[in-house]
JSON list of C-alpha atoms in Angstrom, two decimals:
[
{"chain": "A", "resi": 1, "resn": "MET", "atom": "CA", "xyz": [91.45, 111.06, 95.58]},
{"chain": "A", "resi": 2, "resn": "ASN", "atom": "CA", "xyz": [92.71, 107.67, 96.69]},
{"chain": "A", "resi": 3, "resn": "ALA", "atom": "CA", "xyz": [96.23, 109.04, 96.66]},
{"chain": "A", "resi": 4, "resn": "LEU", "atom": "CA", "xyz": [95.50, 110.90, 99.89]},
{"chain": "A", "resi": 5, "resn": "ASN", "atom": "CA", "xyz": [94.72, 107.57, 101.53]},
{"chain": "A", "resi": 6, "resn": "ASN", "atom": "CA", "xyz": [97.77, 105.84, 100.06]},
{"chain": "A", "resi": 7, "resn": "TRP", "atom": "CA", "xyz": [100.18, 108.67, 100.75]},
{"chain": "A", "resi": 8, "resn": "LYS", "atom": "CA", "xyz": [101.16, 109.01, 104.39]},
{"chain": "A", "resi": 9, "resn": "VAL", "atom": "CA", "xyz": [99.56, 112.36, 105.17]},
{"chain": "A", "resi": 10, "resn": "GLU", "atom": "CA", "xyz": [97.91, 111.34, 108.42]},
{"chain": "A", "resi": 11, "resn": "PRO", "atom": "CA", "xyz": [100.48, 113.01, 110.70]},
{"chain": "A", "resi": 12, "resn": "TYR", "atom": "CA", "xyz": [100.41, 116.22, 108.66]},
{"chain": "A", "resi": 13, "resn": "ILE", "atom": "CA", "xyz": [96.68, 116.90, 108.32]},
{"chain": "A", "resi": 14, "resn": "SER", "atom": "CA", "xyz": [93.63, 116.90, 110.53]},
{"chain": "A", "resi": 15, "resn": "ASP", "atom": "CA", "xyz": [90.42, 115.05, 109.71]},
{"chain": "A", "resi": 16, "resn": "ILE", "atom": "CA", "xyz": [88.77, 118.29, 108.60]},
{"chain": "A", "resi": 17, "resn": "CYS", "atom": "CA", "xyz": [91.71, 119.06, 106.34]},
{"chain": "A", "resi": 18, "resn": "LYS", "atom": "CA", "xyz": [91.54, 115.60, 104.78]},
{"chain": "A", "resi": 19, "resn": "VAL", "atom": "CA", "xyz": [87.84, 116.01, 103.96]},
{"chain": "A", "resi": 20, "resn": "VAL", "atom": "CA", "xyz": [88.43, 119.49, 102.52]},
{"chain": "A", "resi": 21, "resn": "LEU", "atom": "CA", "xyz": [91.36, 118.30, 100.40]},
{"chain": "A", "resi": 22, "resn": "GLN", "atom": "CA", "xyz": [89.36, 115.35, 99.09]},
{"chain": "A", "resi": 23, "resn": "THR", "atom": "CA", "xyz": [86.51, 117.70, 98.17]},
{"chain": "A", "resi": 24, "resn": "LEU", "atom": "CA", "xyz": [88.98, 120.02, 96.46]},
{"chain": "A", "resi": 25, "resn": "ILE", "atom": "CA", "xyz": [90.45, 117.15, 94.43]},
{"chain": "A", "resi": 26, "resn": "GLU", "atom": "CA", "xyz": [86.97, 115.98, 93.41]},
{"chain": "A", "resi": 27, "resn": "LYS", "atom": "CA", "xyz": [86.05, 119.50, 92.27]},
{"chain": "A", "resi": 28, "resn": "LYS", "atom": "CA", "xyz": [89.30, 119.75, 90.30]},
{"chain": "A", "resi": 29, "resn": "GLU", "atom": "CA", "xyz": [88.65, 116.42, 88.55]},
{"chain": "A", "resi": 30, "resn": "ARG", "atom": "CA", "xyz": [85.08, 117.46, 87.73]},
{"chain": "A", "resi": 31, "resn": "LYS", "atom": "CA", "xyz": [86.30, 120.81, 86.38]},
{"chain": "A", "resi": 32, "resn": "ASP", "atom": "CA", "xyz": [88.91, 119.11, 84.20]},
{"chain": "A", "resi": 33, "resn": "GLN", "atom": "CA", "xyz": [86.36, 116.60, 82.92]},
{"chain": "A", "resi": 34, "resn": "LEU", "atom": "CA", "xyz": [83.89, 119.34, 81.94]},
{"chain": "A", "resi": 35, "resn": "ASP", "atom": "CA", "xyz": [86.67, 121.38, 80.33]},
{"chain": "A", "resi": 36, "resn": "LYS", "atom": "CA", "xyz": [87.70, 118.37, 78.27]},
{"chain": "A", "resi": 37, "resn": "GLN", "atom": "CA", "xyz": [84.09, 117.77, 77.14]},
{"chain": "A", "resi": 38, "resn": "MET", "atom": "CA", "xyz": [83.69, 121.43, 76.19]},
{"chain": "A", "resi": 39, "resn": "LYS", "atom": "CA", "xyz": [86.87, 121.31, 74.09]},
{"chain": "A", "resi": 40, "resn": "LEU", "atom": "CA", "xyz": [85.68, 118.10, 72.45]},
{"chain": "A", "resi": 41, "resn": "TRP", "atom": "CA", "xyz": [82.40, 119.74, 71.44]},
{"chain": "A", "resi": 42, "resn": "ALA", "atom": "CA", "xyz": [84.31, 122.72, 70.05]},
{"chain": "A", "resi": 43, "resn": "PHE", "atom": "CA", "xyz": [86.55, 120.37, 68.03]},
{"chain": "A", "resi": 44, "resn": "TYR", "atom": "CA", "xyz": [83.59, 118.40, 66.65]},
{"chain": "A", "resi": 45, "resn": "SER", "atom": "CA", "xyz": [81.80, 121.60, 65.72]},
{"chain": "A", "resi": 46, "resn": "SER", "atom": "CA", "xyz": [84.88, 122.97, 63.97]},
{"chain": "A", "resi": 47, "resn": "LEU", "atom": "CA", "xyz": [85.39, 119.71, 62.08]},
{"chain": "A", "resi": 48, "resn": "MET", "atom": "CA", "xyz": [81.74, 119.62, 61.07]},
{"chain": "A", "resi": 49, "resn": "GLY", "atom": "CA", "xyz": [81.97, 123.27, 60.01]},
{"chain": "A", "resi": 50, "resn": "CYS", "atom": "CA", "xyz": [84.92, 122.54, 57.72]},
{"chain": "A", "resi": 51, "resn": "LEU", "atom": "CA", "xyz": [83.16, 119.53, 56.21]},
{"chain": "A", "resi": 52, "resn": "SER", "atom": "CA", "xyz": [80.00, 121.59, 55.76]},
{"chain": "A", "resi": 53, "resn": "LEU", "atom": "CA", "xyz": [81.87, 124.32, 53.91]},
{"chain": "A", "resi": 54, "resn": "ILE", "atom": "CA", "xyz": [83.49, 121.75, 51.65]},
{"chain": "A", "resi": 55, "resn": "TYR", "atom": "CA", "xyz": [80.10, 120.16, 50.96]},
{"chain": "A", "resi": 56, "resn": "LEU", "atom": "CA", "xyz": [78.31, 123.46, 50.35]},
{"chain": "A", "resi": 57, "resn": "TYR", "atom": "CA", "xyz": [81.00, 125.11, 48.27]},
{"chain": "A", "resi": 58, "resn": "GLY", "atom": "CA", "xyz": [82.33, 122.05, 46.50]},
{"chain": "A", "resi": 59, "resn": "PHE", "atom": "CA", "xyz": [79.11, 120.27, 45.63]},
{"chain": "A", "resi": 60, "resn": "LYS", "atom": "CA", "xyz": [76.15, 122.60, 45.92]},
{"chain": "A", "resi": 61, "resn": "TRP", "atom": "CA", "xyz": [77.38, 126.04, 44.94]},
{"chain": "A", "resi": 62, "resn": "ASN", "atom": "CA", "xyz": [79.13, 124.89, 41.78]},
{"chain": "A", "resi": 63, "resn": "GLU", "atom": "CA", "xyz": [76.03, 123.03, 40.53]},
{"chain": "A", "resi": 64, "resn": "ALA", "atom": "CA", "xyz": [73.84, 126.14, 40.48]},
{"chain": "A", "resi": 65, "resn": "GLU", "atom": "CA", "xyz": [73.74, 128.60, 37.59]},
{"chain": "A", "resi": 66, "resn": "SER", "atom": "CA", "xyz": [72.50, 131.54, 39.65]},
{"chain": "A", "resi": 67, "resn": "VAL", "atom": "CA", "xyz": [72.20, 132.62, 43.25]},
{"chain": "A", "resi": 68, "resn": "ARG", "atom": "CA", "xyz": [68.45, 131.96, 43.19]},
{"chain": "A", "resi": 69, "resn": "ALA", "atom": "CA", "xyz": [69.00, 128.42, 41.96]},
{"chain": "A", "resi": 70, "resn": "ALA", "atom": "CA", "xyz": [71.69, 127.86, 44.62]},
{"chain": "A", "resi": 71, "resn": "VAL", "atom": "CA", "xyz": [69.39, 129.01, 47.43]},
{"chain": "A", "resi": 72, "resn": "ALA", "atom": "CA", "xyz": [66.54, 126.86, 46.12]},
{"chain": "A", "resi": 73, "resn": "SER", "atom": "CA", "xyz": [68.89, 123.89, 45.85]},
{"chain": "A", "resi": 74, "resn": "LEU", "atom": "CA", "xyz": [70.15, 124.41, 49.41]},
{"chain": "A", "resi": 75, "resn": "ALA", "atom": "CA", "xyz": [66.67, 124.78, 50.88]},
{"chain": "A", "resi": 76, "resn": "GLY", "atom": "CA", "xyz": [65.55, 121.48, 49.43]},
{"chain": "A", "resi": 77, "resn": "ASP", "atom": "CA", "xyz": [68.64, 119.49, 50.41]},
{"chain": "A", "resi": 78, "resn": "GLN", "atom": "CA", "xyz": [68.32, 117.20, 53.45]},
{"chain": "A", "resi": 79, "resn": "MET", "atom": "CA", "xyz": [72.05, 117.36, 54.16]},
{"chain": "A", "resi": 80, "resn": "VAL", "atom": "CA", "xyz": [71.87, 121.14, 54.55]},
{"chain": "A", "resi": 81, "resn": "TRP", "atom": "CA", "xyz": [69.02, 120.75, 57.04]},
{"chain": "A", "resi": 82, "resn": "PHE", "atom": "CA", "xyz": [71.02, 118.13, 58.93]},
{"chain": "A", "resi": 83, "resn": "ILE", "atom": "CA", "xyz": [73.98, 120.52, 59.09]},
{"chain": "A", "resi": 84, "resn": "PHE", "atom": "CA", "xyz": [71.73, 123.32, 60.33]},
{"chain": "A", "resi": 85, "resn": "VAL", "atom": "CA", "xyz": [70.18, 121.16, 63.07]},
{"chain": "A", "resi": 86, "resn": "TYR", "atom": "CA", "xyz": [73.61, 119.83, 64.07]},
{"chain": "A", "resi": 87, "resn": "PHE", "atom": "CA", "xyz": [75.02, 123.34, 64.50]},
{"chain": "A", "resi": 88, "resn": "LEU", "atom": "CA", "xyz": [71.96, 124.41, 66.44]},
{"chain": "A", "resi": 89, "resn": "LEU", "atom": "CA", "xyz": [72.24, 121.46, 68.83]},
{"chain": "A", "resi": 90, "resn": "ALA", "atom": "CA", "xyz": [76.03, 121.75, 69.07]},
{"chain": "A", "resi": 91, "resn": "GLY", "atom": "CA", "xyz": [75.71, 125.43, 69.95]},
{"chain": "A", "resi": 92, "resn": "VAL", "atom": "CA", "xyz": [73.19, 124.70, 72.68]},
{"chain": "A", "resi": 93, "resn": "GLN", "atom": "CA", "xyz": [75.33, 121.86, 74.04]},
{"chain": "A", "resi": 94, "resn": "TRP", "atom": "CA", "xyz": [78.49, 124.01, 73.97]},
{"chain": "A", "resi": 95, "resn": "LYS", "atom": "CA", "xyz": [76.67, 126.81, 75.81]},
{"chain": "A", "resi": 96, "resn": "ARG", "atom": "CA", "xyz": [75.46, 124.31, 78.46]},
{"chain": "A", "resi": 97, "resn": "MET", "atom": "CA", "xyz": [78.95, 122.87, 78.84]},
{"chain": "A", "resi": 98, "resn": "LYS", "atom": "CA", "xyz": [80.46, 126.34, 79.15]},
{"chain": "A", "resi": 99, "resn": "LYS", "atom": "CA", "xyz": [78.00, 127.23, 81.91]},
{"chain": "A", "resi": 100, "resn": "LYS", "atom": "CA", "xyz": [78.71, 123.97, 83.77]},
{"chain": "A", "resi": 101, "resn": "CYS", "atom": "CA", "xyz": [82.46, 124.45, 83.34]},
{"chain": "A", "resi": 102, "resn": "SER", "atom": "CA", "xyz": [82.39, 127.99, 84.73]},
{"chain": "A", "resi": 103, "resn": "LYS", "atom": "CA", "xyz": [80.26, 126.85, 87.69]},
{"chain": "A", "resi": 104, "resn": "ALA", "atom": "CA", "xyz": [82.68, 123.98, 88.43]},
{"chain": "A", "resi": 105, "resn": "ASP", "atom": "CA", "xyz": [85.61, 126.40, 88.15]},
{"chain": "A", "resi": 106, "resn": "GLU", "atom": "CA", "xyz": [83.97, 128.82, 90.60]},
{"chain": "A", "resi": 107, "resn": "GLU", "atom": "CA", "xyz": [83.32, 126.01, 93.10]},
{"chain": "A", "resi": 108, "resn": "PHE", "atom": "CA", "xyz": [86.88, 124.75, 92.79]},
{"chain": "A", "resi": 109, "resn": "GLU", "atom": "CA", "xyz": [88.39, 128.21, 93.21]},
{"chain": "A", "resi": 110, "resn": "SER", "atom": "CA", "xyz": [86.21, 129.04, 96.22]},
{"chain": "A", "resi": 111, "resn": "ILE", "atom": "CA", "xyz": [87.32, 125.86, 98.03]},
{"chain": "A", "resi": 112, "resn": "ARG", "atom": "CA", "xyz": [90.95, 126.45, 97.08]},
{"chain": "A", "resi": 113, "resn": "LYS", "atom": "CA", "xyz": [90.84, 130.03, 98.37]},
{"chain": "A", "resi": 114, "resn": "GLU", "atom": "CA", "xyz": [89.10, 128.84, 101.54]},
{"chain": "A", "resi": 115, "resn": "ILE", "atom": "CA", "xyz": [91.97, 126.42, 102.18]},
{"chain": "A", "resi": 116, "resn": "VAL", "atom": "CA", "xyz": [94.52, 129.18, 101.69]},
{"chain": "A", "resi": 117, "resn": "GLU", "atom": "CA", "xyz": [92.65, 131.59, 103.97]},
{"chain": "A", "resi": 118, "resn": "ARG", "atom": "CA", "xyz": [91.88, 129.09, 106.73]},
{"chain": "A", "resi": 119, "resn": "GLY", "atom": "CA", "xyz": [95.26, 127.43, 107.02]},
{"chain": "A", "resi": 120, "resn": "ASP", "atom": "CA", "xyz": [95.27, 127.94, 110.80]},
{"chain": "A", "resi": 121, "resn": "ASP", "atom": "CA", "xyz": [92.06, 125.93, 111.20]},
{"chain": "A", "resi": 122, "resn": "LEU", "atom": "CA", "xyz": [93.14, 123.12, 108.89]},
{"chain": "A", "resi": 123, "resn": "TRP", "atom": "CA", "xyz": [96.58, 122.67, 110.45]},
{"chain": "A", "resi": 124, "resn": "PRO", "atom": "CA", "xyz": [95.82, 123.42, 114.12]},
{"chain": "A", "resi": 125, "resn": "ARG", "atom": "CA", "xyz": [98.89, 121.94, 115.81]},
{"chain": "A", "resi": 126, "resn": "PRO", "atom": "CA", "xyz": [102.36, 123.45, 115.42]},
{"chain": "A", "resi": 127, "resn": "ASP", "atom": "CA", "xyz": [103.86, 120.19, 114.10]},
{"chain": "A", "resi": 128, "resn": "MET", "atom": "CA", "xyz": [101.11, 120.03, 111.44]},
{"chain": "A", "resi": 129, "resn": "TRP", "atom": "CA", "xyz": [101.64, 123.70, 110.59]},
{"chain": "A", "resi": 130, "resn": "ASN", "atom": "CA", "xyz": [105.39, 123.19, 110.16]},
{"chain": "A", "resi": 131, "resn": "ASN", "atom": "CA", "xyz": [104.88, 120.21, 107.82]},
{"chain": "A", "resi": 132, "resn": "ARG", "atom": "CA", "xyz": [101.98, 121.60, 105.77]},
{"chain": "A", "resi": 133, "resn": "HIS", "atom": "CA", "xyz": [104.36, 122.41, 102.90]},
{"chain": "A", "resi": 134, "resn": "GLN", "atom": "CA", "xyz": [104.79, 118.65, 102.32]},
{"chain": "A", "resi": 135, "resn": "VAL", "atom": "CA", "xyz": [101.04, 118.25, 101.82]},
{"chain": "A", "resi": 136, "resn": "MET", "atom": "CA", "xyz": [100.96, 121.32, 99.57]},
{"chain": "A", "resi": 137, "resn": "GLU", "atom": "CA", "xyz": [103.86, 119.99, 97.50]},
{"chain": "A", "resi": 138, "resn": "PHE", "atom": "CA", "xyz": [102.12, 116.64, 97.13]},
{"chain": "A", "resi": 139, "resn": "ILE", "atom": "CA", "xyz": [98.86, 118.30, 96.01]},
{"chain": "A", "resi": 140, "resn": "LYS", "atom": "CA", "xyz": [100.78, 120.54, 93.61]},
{"chain": "A", "resi": 141, "resn": "SER", "atom": "CA", "xyz": [102.76, 117.71, 92.04]},
{"chain": "A", "resi": 142, "resn": "GLU", "atom": "CA", "xyz": [99.99, 115.11, 91.96]},
{"chain": "A", "resi": 143, "resn": "TYR", "atom": "CA", "xyz": [96.93, 117.22, 91.05]},
{"chain": "A", "resi": 144, "resn": "ASP", "atom": "CA", "xyz": [98.39, 120.54, 89.86]},
{"chain": "A", "resi": 145, "resn": "ILE", "atom": "CA", "xyz": [96.56, 122.50, 92.55]},
{"chain": "A", "resi": 146, "resn": "ASN", "atom": "CA", "xyz": [98.38, 125.47, 94.03]},
{"chain": "A", "resi": 147, "resn": "LEU", "atom": "CA", "xyz": [97.62, 125.94, 97.73]},
{"chain": "A", "resi": 148, "resn": "TYR", "atom": "CA", "xyz": [100.41, 128.39, 98.49]},
{"chain": "A", "resi": 149, "resn": "HIS", "atom": "CA", "xyz": [98.56, 131.59, 97.60]},
{"chain": "A", "resi": 150, "resn": "LYS", "atom": "CA", "xyz": [95.27, 132.83, 96.21]}
]
């Protein structure tokens, strides 16, 4: 966001455009942050799932003589209950993160589409309109946000 202040975009954008672009960049950073957290939860859950399978199959299942003894052994084991609670909480957290991520993505996309649709309002003067591609190139290269089309 500070890059807009440091980069010399003043002659190419209006005050309204600057505020809208800063909001767009903030929404993009928030979306990326939530996406990263969601992927981290998925990785931790997968890792815990692999370790749980190793624990259950390697240590618990081989100790039991029958299926009934295995189930009884699993029901009384604190580690199995910890695994169950972890997966329950991880599932709830992942679902929350997914909902937040999709909401952030919708907000980001709506602002991005608004910029594309309202280009005339954001670059009102002809000299601004003719140089808008420089701002769009900067946003594309710096933040990976495409403002050329919907």
